[in-house]
Short mmCIF file of C-alpha atoms and ligand atoms in Angstrom, two decimals:
data_model
loop_
_atom_site.label_atom_id
_atom_site.label_comp_id
_atom_site.label_asym_id
_atom_site.label_seq_id
_atom_site.Cartn_x
_atom_site.Cartn_y
_atom_site.Cartn_z
CA MET A 1 4.24 -12.39 11.34
CA HIS A 2 7.20 -10.08 11.52
CA PHE A 3 10.74 -9.94 12.79
CA PHE A 4 10.61 -7.03 15.25
CA THR A 5 11.16 -8.45 18.74
CA TYR A 6 12.68 -7.77 22.15
CA LYS A 7 16.00 -9.32 22.99
CA GLY A 8 16.30 -8.70 26.71
CA ASN A 9 14.91 -5.22 27.19
CA LYS A 10 16.07 -3.95 23.77
CA PHE A 11 13.87 -3.83 20.71
CA TYR A 12 15.36 -5.35 17.56
CA ALA A 13 14.67 -5.46 13.86
CA GLU A 14 15.91 -8.94 12.91
CA GLY A 15 19.48 -9.03 14.27
CA VAL A 16 20.02 -5.30 14.71
CA SER A 17 19.05 -3.24 17.74
CA ILE A 18 16.86 -0.24 16.96
CA GLU A 19 19.03 1.88 19.26
CA LYS A 20 22.07 1.13 17.13
CA ILE A 21 20.29 2.19 13.94
CA VAL A 22 19.02 5.38 15.55
CA LYS A 23 22.50 6.25 16.79
CA GLU A 24 23.61 6.30 13.18
CA VAL A 25 20.61 7.74 11.34
CA GLY A 26 18.68 9.76 13.93
CA THR A 27 14.91 10.10 14.32
CA PRO A 28 12.27 9.95 13.06
CA CYS A 29 13.14 7.00 10.85
CA TYR A 30 11.31 4.22 9.10
CA ILE A 31 12.84 0.78 9.57
CA TYR A 32 11.88 -2.21 7.42
CA SER A 33 12.66 -5.89 7.88
CA HIS A 34 13.75 -7.59 4.66
CA LYS A 35 13.04 -11.05 6.03
CA THR A 36 9.48 -10.01 6.83
CA LEU A 37 8.95 -8.66 3.31
CA ILE A 38 10.17 -11.92 1.81
CA ARG A 39 8.04 -13.95 4.18
CA HIS A 40 4.93 -11.98 3.28
CA TYR A 41 5.60 -12.27 -0.45
CA HIS A 42 5.98 -16.03 -0.19
CA ALA A 43 2.95 -16.49 2.06
CA PHE A 44 0.88 -14.86 -0.68
CA ASP A 45 2.62 -16.58 -3.56
CA GLU A 46 2.30 -20.03 -1.96
CA ALA A 47 -1.40 -19.48 -1.38
CA PHE A 48 -1.83 -19.52 -5.17
CA ALA A 49 0.91 -21.99 -6.06
CA SER A 50 -1.55 -24.42 -7.62
CA VAL A 51 -2.99 -21.96 -10.16
CA PRO A 52 -1.55 -19.56 -12.77
CA HIS A 53 -1.15 -16.20 -11.03
CA LEU A 54 0.82 -12.98 -10.96
CA ILE A 55 1.45 -10.86 -7.88
CA CYS A 56 1.48 -7.19 -8.82
CA TYR A 57 2.54 -5.45 -5.61
CA SER A 58 0.63 -2.20 -5.17
CA VAL A 59 3.36 0.43 -5.33
CA LYS A 60 1.36 3.08 -3.47
CA ALA A 61 1.60 1.15 -0.19
CA ASN A 62 5.34 1.74 -0.03
CA SER A 63 7.11 3.01 -3.11
CA ASN A 64 10.76 2.88 -2.09
CA ILE A 65 12.73 1.29 -4.93
CA ALA A 66 14.52 -1.06 -2.52
CA ILE A 67 11.14 -2.44 -1.45
CA LEU A 68 10.00 -2.72 -5.07
CA LYS A 69 13.19 -4.51 -6.00
CA THR A 70 12.77 -6.97 -3.13
CA PHE A 71 9.46 -8.16 -4.58
CA ILE A 72 10.60 -7.94 -8.20
CA ASN A 73 13.55 -10.20 -7.35
CA GLU A 74 11.07 -12.77 -6.08
CA GLY A 75 9.28 -12.73 -9.45
CA GLY A 76 6.62 -10.11 -8.71
CA GLY A 77 5.17 -7.41 -10.89
CA VAL A 78 3.55 -4.13 -9.86
CA ASP A 79 0.23 -2.33 -9.76
CA ILE A 80 0.76 1.35 -10.55
CA VAL A 81 -1.51 4.39 -10.47
CA SER A 82 0.70 7.09 -11.97
CA GLY A 83 3.58 7.81 -14.30
CA GLY A 84 5.70 8.37 -11.22
CA GLU A 85 5.01 4.89 -9.92
CA LEU A 86 5.83 3.44 -13.35
CA TYR A 87 9.13 5.33 -13.32
CA ARG A 88 9.99 3.97 -9.87
CA ALA A 89 9.07 0.40 -10.84
CA LEU A 90 11.20 0.57 -14.00
CA LYS A 91 14.11 1.94 -11.95
CA ALA A 92 13.67 -1.05 -9.65
CA GLY A 93 13.89 -3.35 -12.67
CA VAL A 94 10.31 -4.50 -13.19
CA ASN A 95 9.42 -6.52 -16.27
CA PRO A 96 6.93 -4.26 -18.15
CA LYS A 97 4.85 -7.34 -18.97
CA LYS A 98 4.14 -7.62 -15.24
CA VAL A 99 2.73 -4.11 -14.84
CA VAL A 100 -0.96 -3.27 -14.46
CA TYR A 101 -2.09 0.34 -14.40
CA SER A 102 -5.13 1.33 -12.28
CA GLY A 103 -6.65 4.69 -11.30
CA VAL A 104 -9.57 6.89 -12.31
CA GLY A 105 -7.53 9.79 -13.66
CA LYS A 106 -4.76 8.63 -16.00
CA ARG A 107 -3.38 11.61 -17.93
CA ALA A 108 -2.59 11.42 -21.65
CA ASP A 109 1.16 11.71 -21.04
CA GLU A 110 0.95 8.90 -18.46
CA ILE A 111 -0.99 6.66 -20.86
CA GLU A 112 1.61 7.37 -23.53
CA TYR A 113 4.47 6.52 -21.14
CA ALA A 114 2.81 3.23 -20.20
CA LEU A 115 2.13 2.33 -23.85
CA LYS A 116 5.72 3.05 -24.84
CA THR A 117 6.89 0.94 -21.89
CA GLY A 118 4.71 -1.95 -23.09
CA ILE A 119 2.82 -2.73 -19.89
CA LEU A 120 0.56 -5.79 -19.58
CA MET A 121 -2.74 -3.96 -19.17
CA PHE A 122 -4.62 -0.82 -18.24
CA ASN A 123 -7.37 -1.23 -15.68
CA VAL A 124 -9.85 1.15 -17.25
CA GLU A 125 -12.17 3.09 -14.97
CA SER A 126 -14.46 5.04 -17.32
CA PRO A 127 -15.83 4.95 -20.88
CA GLU A 128 -13.98 8.19 -21.70
CA GLU A 129 -10.70 6.75 -20.49
CA LEU A 130 -11.23 3.69 -22.70
CA ARG A 131 -11.57 5.91 -25.76
CA ALA A 132 -8.58 8.02 -24.73
CA ILE A 133 -6.38 4.92 -24.46
CA ASP A 134 -7.53 3.76 -27.89
CA ARG A 135 -6.83 7.18 -29.43
CA ILE A 136 -3.36 7.46 -27.93
CA ALA A 137 -2.49 3.87 -28.82
CA LYS A 138 -3.59 4.50 -32.41
CA ARG A 139 -1.37 7.58 -32.65
CA LEU A 140 1.58 5.57 -31.32
CA LYS A 141 0.71 2.58 -33.52
CA LYS A 142 0.42 0.37 -30.44
CA LYS A 143 -2.14 -2.05 -29.08
CA ALA A 144 -3.19 -1.62 -25.46
CA GLY A 145 -4.19 -4.61 -23.34
CA ILE A 146 -7.12 -3.58 -21.19
CA ALA A 147 -9.33 -4.77 -18.38
CA ILE A 148 -12.33 -2.82 -17.23
CA ARG A 149 -12.46 -2.24 -13.51
CA VAL A 150 -15.96 -3.31 -12.64
CA ASN A 151 -17.69 -1.82 -9.68
CA PRO A 152 -19.56 -4.80 -8.21
CA ASP A 153 -21.46 -2.79 -5.57
CA VAL A 154 -20.35 -4.88 -2.59
CA ASP A 155 -19.66 -3.58 0.87
CA PRO A 156 -16.08 -4.37 1.93
CA LYS A 157 -16.97 -3.55 5.56
CA THR A 158 -14.00 -1.30 6.11
CA HIS A 159 -13.34 2.41 6.72
CA PRO A 160 -15.50 4.50 4.35
CA TYR A 161 -12.44 6.35 3.00
CA ILE A 162 -10.92 3.08 1.79
CA SER A 163 -14.06 1.40 0.41
CA THR A 164 -14.00 1.47 -3.36
CA GLY A 165 -16.46 -1.12 -4.66
CA LEU A 166 -19.74 0.56 -3.78
CA LYS A 167 -21.97 2.26 -6.35
CA LYS A 168 -21.43 5.62 -4.67
CA ASN A 169 -17.62 5.35 -5.00
CA LYS A 170 -15.78 7.01 -7.87
CA PHE A 171 -14.07 3.77 -8.90
CA GLY A 172 -14.77 1.43 -11.79
CA ILE A 173 -17.75 1.02 -14.09
CA GLU A 174 -21.02 -0.52 -13.02
CA THR A 175 -21.54 -4.09 -14.29
CA SER A 176 -24.00 -3.77 -17.18
CA ARG A 177 -22.31 -0.66 -18.54
CA ALA A 178 -18.93 -2.41 -18.28
CA ILE A 179 -20.22 -5.26 -20.47
CA GLN A 180 -21.49 -2.75 -23.05
CA GLU A 181 -18.07 -1.09 -23.06
CA TYR A 182 -16.25 -4.39 -23.65
CA VAL A 183 -18.51 -5.13 -26.61
CA TYR A 184 -18.10 -1.60 -27.92
CA ALA A 185 -14.32 -1.91 -27.63
CA LYS A 186 -14.32 -5.24 -29.46
CA ASN A 187 -16.38 -3.87 -32.34
CA ASN A 188 -15.15 -0.31 -32.62
CA LEU A 189 -11.84 0.33 -30.92
CA LYS A 190 -9.05 -1.20 -32.94
CA ASN A 191 -6.17 -0.29 -30.67
CA VAL A 192 -7.38 -1.72 -27.40
CA ILE A 193 -7.51 -5.45 -26.76
CA PRO A 194 -9.78 -6.55 -23.92
CA ILE A 195 -7.82 -9.26 -22.11
CA GLY A 196 -8.94 -9.00 -18.49
CA VAL A 197 -11.56 -8.15 -15.93
CA ASP A 198 -10.53 -6.14 -12.88
CA CYS A 199 -12.20 -5.66 -9.53
CA HIS A 200 -10.74 -3.98 -6.42
CA ILE A 201 -13.28 -3.36 -3.67
CA GLY A 202 -11.34 -1.64 -0.91
CA SER A 203 -8.56 -1.92 1.61
CA GLN A 204 -7.95 -3.37 5.10
CA ILE A 205 -10.65 -5.98 4.52
CA THR A 206 -10.61 -8.55 7.32
CA GLN A 207 -13.33 -10.90 6.10
CA ILE A 208 -13.40 -13.23 3.12
CA SER A 209 -17.09 -12.74 2.31
CA PRO A 210 -16.81 -9.36 0.49
CA PHE A 211 -14.15 -10.85 -1.81
CA ALA A 212 -16.36 -13.89 -2.42
CA ASP A 213 -19.34 -11.66 -3.24
CA ALA A 214 -17.29 -9.63 -5.70
CA LEU A 215 -15.91 -12.80 -7.25
CA LYS A 216 -19.39 -14.17 -7.85
CA LYS A 217 -20.22 -11.07 -9.88
CA THR A 218 -16.95 -10.96 -11.82
CA LYS A 219 -17.30 -14.62 -12.77
CA GLN A 220 -20.69 -13.89 -14.32
CA ILE A 221 -19.17 -11.01 -16.25
CA ILE A 222 -16.34 -13.19 -17.55
CA SER A 223 -18.78 -15.81 -18.75
CA THR A 224 -20.96 -13.19 -20.49
CA LEU A 225 -17.91 -11.68 -22.19
CA ARG A 226 -16.59 -15.03 -23.35
CA ASN A 227 -20.03 -15.78 -24.83
CA GLU A 228 -19.64 -12.53 -26.75
CA GLY A 229 -16.38 -13.85 -28.18
CA ILE A 230 -14.14 -11.69 -25.98
CA ASP A 231 -11.10 -13.66 -24.94
CA ILE A 232 -10.65 -12.87 -21.22
CA LYS A 233 -7.33 -14.27 -20.04
CA TYR A 234 -6.84 -12.41 -16.74
CA LEU A 235 -8.93 -11.87 -13.65
CA ASP A 236 -7.42 -9.08 -11.56
CA MET A 237 -8.80 -9.33 -8.02
CA GLY A 238 -7.11 -6.13 -6.84
CA GLY A 239 -5.66 -5.89 -3.35
CA GLY A 240 -7.34 -5.20 -0.05
CA LEU A 241 -6.48 -8.06 2.28
CA GLY A 242 -6.24 -6.62 5.79
CA ILE A 243 -3.64 -7.05 8.51
CA THR A 244 -3.60 -7.04 12.31
CA TYR A 245 -2.91 -3.58 13.71
CA LYS A 246 -4.45 -4.25 17.11
CA ASP A 247 -6.72 -7.23 17.54
CA GLU A 248 -8.25 -7.65 14.08
CA ASP A 249 -8.62 -11.28 13.08
CA ALA A 250 -7.22 -10.82 9.59
CA PRO A 251 -7.37 -13.92 7.39
CA HIS A 252 -4.07 -15.54 6.44
CA PRO A 253 -3.40 -15.39 2.66
CA SER A 254 -3.81 -19.17 2.55
CA LYS A 255 -7.44 -18.84 3.67
CA TYR A 256 -8.06 -16.13 1.08
CA GLY A 257 -6.21 -18.29 -1.48
CA LYS A 258 -8.36 -21.33 -0.81
CA ALA A 259 -11.57 -19.33 -1.15
CA VAL A 260 -10.43 -17.75 -4.43
CA ILE A 261 -9.10 -20.99 -5.90
CA ASP A 262 -12.29 -22.88 -5.03
CA ALA A 263 -14.43 -20.14 -6.54
CA THR A 264 -12.43 -19.92 -9.77
CA LYS A 265 -12.06 -23.65 -10.44
CA GLY A 266 -12.51 -24.45 -14.12
CA LEU A 267 -12.44 -20.79 -15.11
CA ASN A 268 -9.20 -21.31 -17.02
CA ILE A 269 -7.75 -17.93 -16.22
CA THR A 270 -4.61 -16.30 -14.86
CA LEU A 271 -5.28 -14.57 -11.56
CA ILE A 272 -3.68 -11.22 -10.87
CA PHE A 273 -3.45 -9.74 -7.38
CA GLU A 274 -2.51 -6.25 -6.28
CA PRO A 275 -1.62 -6.67 -2.61
CA GLY A 276 -0.13 -3.69 -0.84
CA ARG A 277 -0.71 -3.54 2.89
CA ILE A 278 -0.39 -7.25 3.52
CA MET A 279 3.07 -7.27 1.94
CA VAL A 280 4.57 -4.28 3.74
CA GLY A 281 2.31 -3.17 6.59
CA ASN A 282 3.79 -5.22 9.39
CA ALA A 283 7.26 -5.20 7.83
CA GLY A 284 7.91 -1.58 8.83
CA ILE A 285 8.01 0.58 11.95
CA LEU A 286 8.39 4.29 12.51
CA VAL A 287 10.85 5.11 15.27
CA THR A 288 10.52 8.42 17.01
CA LYS A 289 12.08 10.14 20.00
CA VAL A 290 10.19 11.61 22.95
CA LEU A 291 10.85 15.36 23.07
CA TYR A 292 8.77 16.33 26.07
CA THR A 293 6.08 15.02 28.34
CA LYS A 294 3.44 17.31 29.70
CA GLN A 295 0.53 17.01 32.06
CA GLY A 296 -2.42 19.02 30.84
CA THR A 297 -5.40 19.66 33.07
CA GLU A 298 -7.30 16.81 31.49
CA LYS A 299 -4.70 14.67 29.77
CA ASN A 300 -1.13 13.54 29.70
CA PHE A 301 0.75 14.23 26.49
CA VAL A 302 3.84 12.52 25.17
CA ILE A 303 5.28 14.82 22.52
CA VAL A 304 7.46 13.04 19.97
CA ASP A 305 9.61 14.16 17.04
CA ALA A 306 7.55 12.37 14.37
CA ALA A 307 4.27 13.88 13.27
CA MET A 308 1.24 13.51 11.04
CA ASN A 309 3.40 14.53 8.09
CA ASP A 310 5.45 11.34 8.66
CA LEU A 311 2.56 8.97 9.37
CA ALA A 312 -0.84 10.35 8.46
CA ARG A 313 -3.00 7.29 9.12
CA PRO A 314 -4.11 8.09 12.70
CA SER A 315 -5.05 11.67 11.71
CA LEU A 316 -6.80 10.63 8.52
CA TYR A 317 -8.63 7.48 9.56
CA GLY A 318 -8.26 7.36 13.33
CA SER A 319 -6.15 4.25 12.79
CA TYR A 320 -4.50 2.35 15.58
CA HIS A 321 -0.75 1.76 15.61
CA ALA A 322 0.68 -0.21 18.52
CA ILE A 323 3.43 1.60 20.42
CA LYS A 324 6.48 -0.16 21.84
CA PRO A 325 9.29 1.28 23.90
CA VAL A 326 12.65 0.73 22.21
CA THR A 327 14.21 0.12 25.63
CA HIS A 328 12.10 -1.09 28.46
CA PRO A 329 13.16 -1.87 32.00
CA THR A 330 10.67 -4.73 32.40
CA PRO A 331 10.51 -6.61 29.14
CA PRO A 332 8.54 -7.63 27.30
CA PHE A 333 6.11 -4.73 27.34
CA ASN A 334 3.48 -6.36 25.19
CA LYS A 335 0.49 -6.97 27.41
CA GLY A 336 -1.25 -3.69 26.61
CA GLY A 337 -1.09 -2.49 30.21
CA GLY A 338 0.70 0.71 31.15
CA GLU A 339 1.79 3.08 33.81
CA ILE A 340 0.25 6.18 32.30
CA ILE A 341 -2.66 7.01 30.03
CA ALA A 342 -1.58 9.55 27.46
CA ASP A 343 -2.03 11.04 24.02
CA VAL A 344 1.03 10.65 21.81
CA VAL A 345 1.31 13.75 19.66
CA GLY A 346 3.70 15.33 17.17
CA PRO A 347 5.06 18.86 16.74
CA VAL A 348 2.73 19.85 13.85
CA CYS A 349 0.36 22.71 14.54
CA GLU A 350 -2.90 20.82 14.26
CA SER A 351 -5.00 19.10 16.91
CA GLY A 352 -5.31 16.22 14.46
CA ASP A 353 -1.58 15.58 14.80
CA PHE A 354 -1.62 12.51 17.02
CA PHE A 355 -0.50 8.89 16.95
CA ALA A 356 -2.53 7.64 19.90
CA LYS A 357 -5.30 8.91 22.15
CA ASP A 358 -5.81 7.91 25.77
CA ARG A 359 -3.37 5.05 25.35
CA PRO A 360 -1.98 3.03 28.27
CA LEU A 361 1.78 3.39 27.94
CA PRO A 362 4.96 2.97 29.92
CA ALA A 363 5.96 6.26 31.54
CA PHE A 364 8.02 7.55 28.60
CA LYS A 365 10.60 10.20 29.44
CA SER A 366 12.22 12.86 27.32
CA GLY A 367 14.95 11.37 25.10
CA GLU A 368 13.50 7.86 25.04
CA LEU A 369 12.63 6.11 21.81
CA MET A 370 9.32 4.57 20.79
CA ALA A 371 8.38 2.38 17.86
CA LEU A 372 5.10 2.92 16.07
CA MET A 373 4.28 -0.52 14.77
CA SER A 374 2.69 -1.64 11.47
CA ALA A 375 3.85 1.51 9.73
CA GLY A 376 5.29 -0.10 6.59
CA ALA A 377 2.18 0.46 4.44
CA TYR A 378 0.85 3.94 3.66
CA GLY A 379 3.41 5.38 6.05
CA PHE A 380 6.33 6.96 4.23
CA SER A 381 4.46 6.84 0.92
CA MET A 382 1.83 9.22 2.31
CA SER A 383 4.29 11.45 4.11
CA SER A 384 4.63 15.13 3.28
CA ASN A 385 6.68 18.19 4.08
CA TYR A 386 3.87 19.92 5.98
CA ASN A 387 5.18 22.49 8.46
CA SER A 388 8.39 22.41 6.37
CA ARG A 389 9.51 19.23 8.03
CA PRO A 390 12.12 17.28 6.07
CA ARG A 391 10.86 13.76 5.45
CA ALA A 392 12.28 10.92 7.54
CA CYS A 393 14.95 8.52 6.32
CA GLU A 394 14.21 4.89 5.52
CA VAL A 395 16.36 1.97 6.58
CA MET A 396 16.32 -1.68 5.48
CA VAL A 397 17.50 -4.33 7.91
CA LYS A 398 18.76 -7.61 6.50
CA GLY A 399 19.94 -10.06 9.14
CA ASN A 400 22.68 -8.40 11.17
CA LYS A 401 23.14 -5.50 8.75
CA PHE A 402 21.23 -2.40 7.87
CA SER A 403 21.38 0.13 5.04
CA ILE A 404 19.82 3.50 4.43
CA ILE A 405 17.45 3.10 1.49
CA ARG A 406 16.40 6.75 1.53
CA GLU A 407 18.36 9.60 3.02
CA ARG A 408 16.70 11.95 5.45
CA GLU A 409 15.74 15.12 3.58
CA SER A 410 17.69 18.28 4.24
CA TYR A 411 16.51 21.88 4.56
CA LYS A 412 17.92 22.40 1.07
CA ASP A 413 15.67 19.62 -0.24
CA LEU A 414 12.69 21.48 1.19
CA ILE A 415 13.06 24.40 -1.22
CA LYS A 416 14.18 22.35 -4.23
CA GLY A 417 12.72 23.88 -7.38
CA GLU A 418 11.37 26.97 -5.60
CA LYS A 419 12.20 30.43 -6.95
CA ARG A 420 12.68 33.53 -4.86
CA LEU A 421 11.20 36.30 -7.02
CA LYS A 422 13.18 39.51 -7.18
N1 LLP B 1 -5.20 -1.93 -6.07
C1 LLP B 1 -5.86 -0.77 -6.15
C2 LLP B 1 -6.52 -0.40 -7.38
C3 LLP B 1 -5.88 0.08 -5.02
O1 LLP B 1 -6.54 1.24 -5.09
C4 LLP B 1 -5.23 -0.30 -3.81
C5 LLP B 1 -5.23 0.57 -2.65
C6 LLP B 1 -4.55 -1.54 -3.81
C7 LLP B 1 -4.57 -2.33 -4.95
C8 LLP B 1 -3.81 -2.04 -2.59
O2 LLP B 1 -4.66 -2.27 -1.55
P1 LLP B 1 -4.15 -2.96 -0.20
O3 LLP B 1 -3.78 -4.38 -0.53
O4 LLP B 1 -2.99 -2.19 0.30
O5 LLP B 1 -5.30 -2.87 0.72
N2 LLP B 1 -4.15 4.96 2.67
C9 LLP B 1 -5.07 3.96 3.15
C10 LLP B 1 -5.23 2.84 2.15
C11 LLP B 1 -5.64 3.30 0.77
C12 LLP B 1 -5.72 2.18 -0.21
C13 LLP B 1 -5.77 2.71 -1.59
N3 LLP B 1 -5.82 1.70 -2.61
C14 LLP B 1 -4.61 3.46 4.50
O6 LLP B 1 -3.57 3.94 4.99
O7 LLP B 1 -5.24 2.63 5.11
#
C-alpha cells in the first residue's frame, strides 16, 4: 500500500500535488512518500513482533541518507555491500552493532573500515574471504563476528539476473563446504567468531515456498553447527520479498512472517532480515515530462525527459512500471485502458532506452507529466550519468510538506574530478 493517489484529476504524493513539486524542482525527479516508508517498515517489523529480530534494510535498494535515517529512526539497522554504503549508513546515524556486511568481493580496505567501525557481522561468501577477514582482524587486534552465506541451491522463481541461491550463481558457499569452513574457523582462525548463518536466495520473490525450502536447509546447518559446539546466535534470512508492480500476487510480510516464525519455532535464535524492495519500491515514483510524441510507421512513441540512466530496470530486466498521468481529464485513470498504444522512451541513444513497450496510455501531449510508479527501489540507486545526463533530484514528501533530499546534479558535477590534460 502506498500514498500516491488522485485527488480530483490531480496526482498527489500524500498531501502534496505532484505538479506543485515539479514546478519547484523540475523533471525528471524522484518523489518518495515518508508515510509509505514508515508503513512498510512497520508492516515488516510487526510480522516478527513475537520473536527476537533485527531489520537490516538493504541499502542498495535506495541509498539516500534521508531514506536510511527514516528506517534507522524506527530502530532498524542496515545490510551493506561496500565501504560506500557503510559510510552512508554511518552518516545517517546507524548503530554499528546493527550492520551486516554482505557481498562476494569485499576489499581489504573495506574490511578494515568495517572492523574499525565495529559492525555486527560479515556475511562471508568464500573461503578466501574468511581467511582475509581473520588476517585483517588479527592485524587490527579485533575480533570479527561472521556468518557464512550458504548457497542452498533453491530456485527463487524470479528473473535470472536476480536469482542468487542456485549452485550456478556466484553467491555464497555450498552447504557441506560451508560447514567445513565453520569448523575450520572455530579451530584455526582466532580472530573470527562464527555467530550466524546467512542465506539470501534472490530478489522480487512472490512465493513463500522458495524461502521455506531455503529455511529447511539452513535449519539443518544450524543444528549441525551447534552439535559441533559452534554457538550460532543469528539466522540472517536475507531480503528478497517481492512487491506488486503490475498484477503480481506478492505475499504480505505477515504471511512471510508467519511461515518463518512457524518454521523457526524452538530454534532459539535472533532472526535478521535484509529487506530492500519491499520497504522502498512502492514508496517512490519517477516523474518525467513528455518532450515529444511521434508516430513511426509501426509504432507510436512518447518521448520523455527521463531515460534509462535514471531508471534502468526496464532496459535491464524488461521490468514493468505502471504509468500514470499527473493530470488527467477523466480521473481516475487506473483501469489499464488507454487511448493510444505507445512505447515510452527516453532521450538516450540506445534502443534499449525505454520505460514501456506497446502500452495502452492516455494520449499524452508534449509538456504533460507522467509518473512511473514503483520506482523507489533500484531506481535512483542504479542511476548513472550515461550520455552525460545529470542525475535527477530526489524529494521526500511528508504530509503537506516536501523537501529536496538530493539536489539535481549540475553540468559542473558531471566533470567533478576530471582533468583536462595540457
Ligand atoms: N541482501 C542481499 C545480500 C542482496 O543481495 C539483496 C539484493 C538484498 C538483501 C535485498 O533484496 P530485496 O529485498 O530488495 O529483494 N536491481 C534488481 C535487484 C537486485 C537485487 C540485489 N540484491 C532490480 O532492480 O530488480
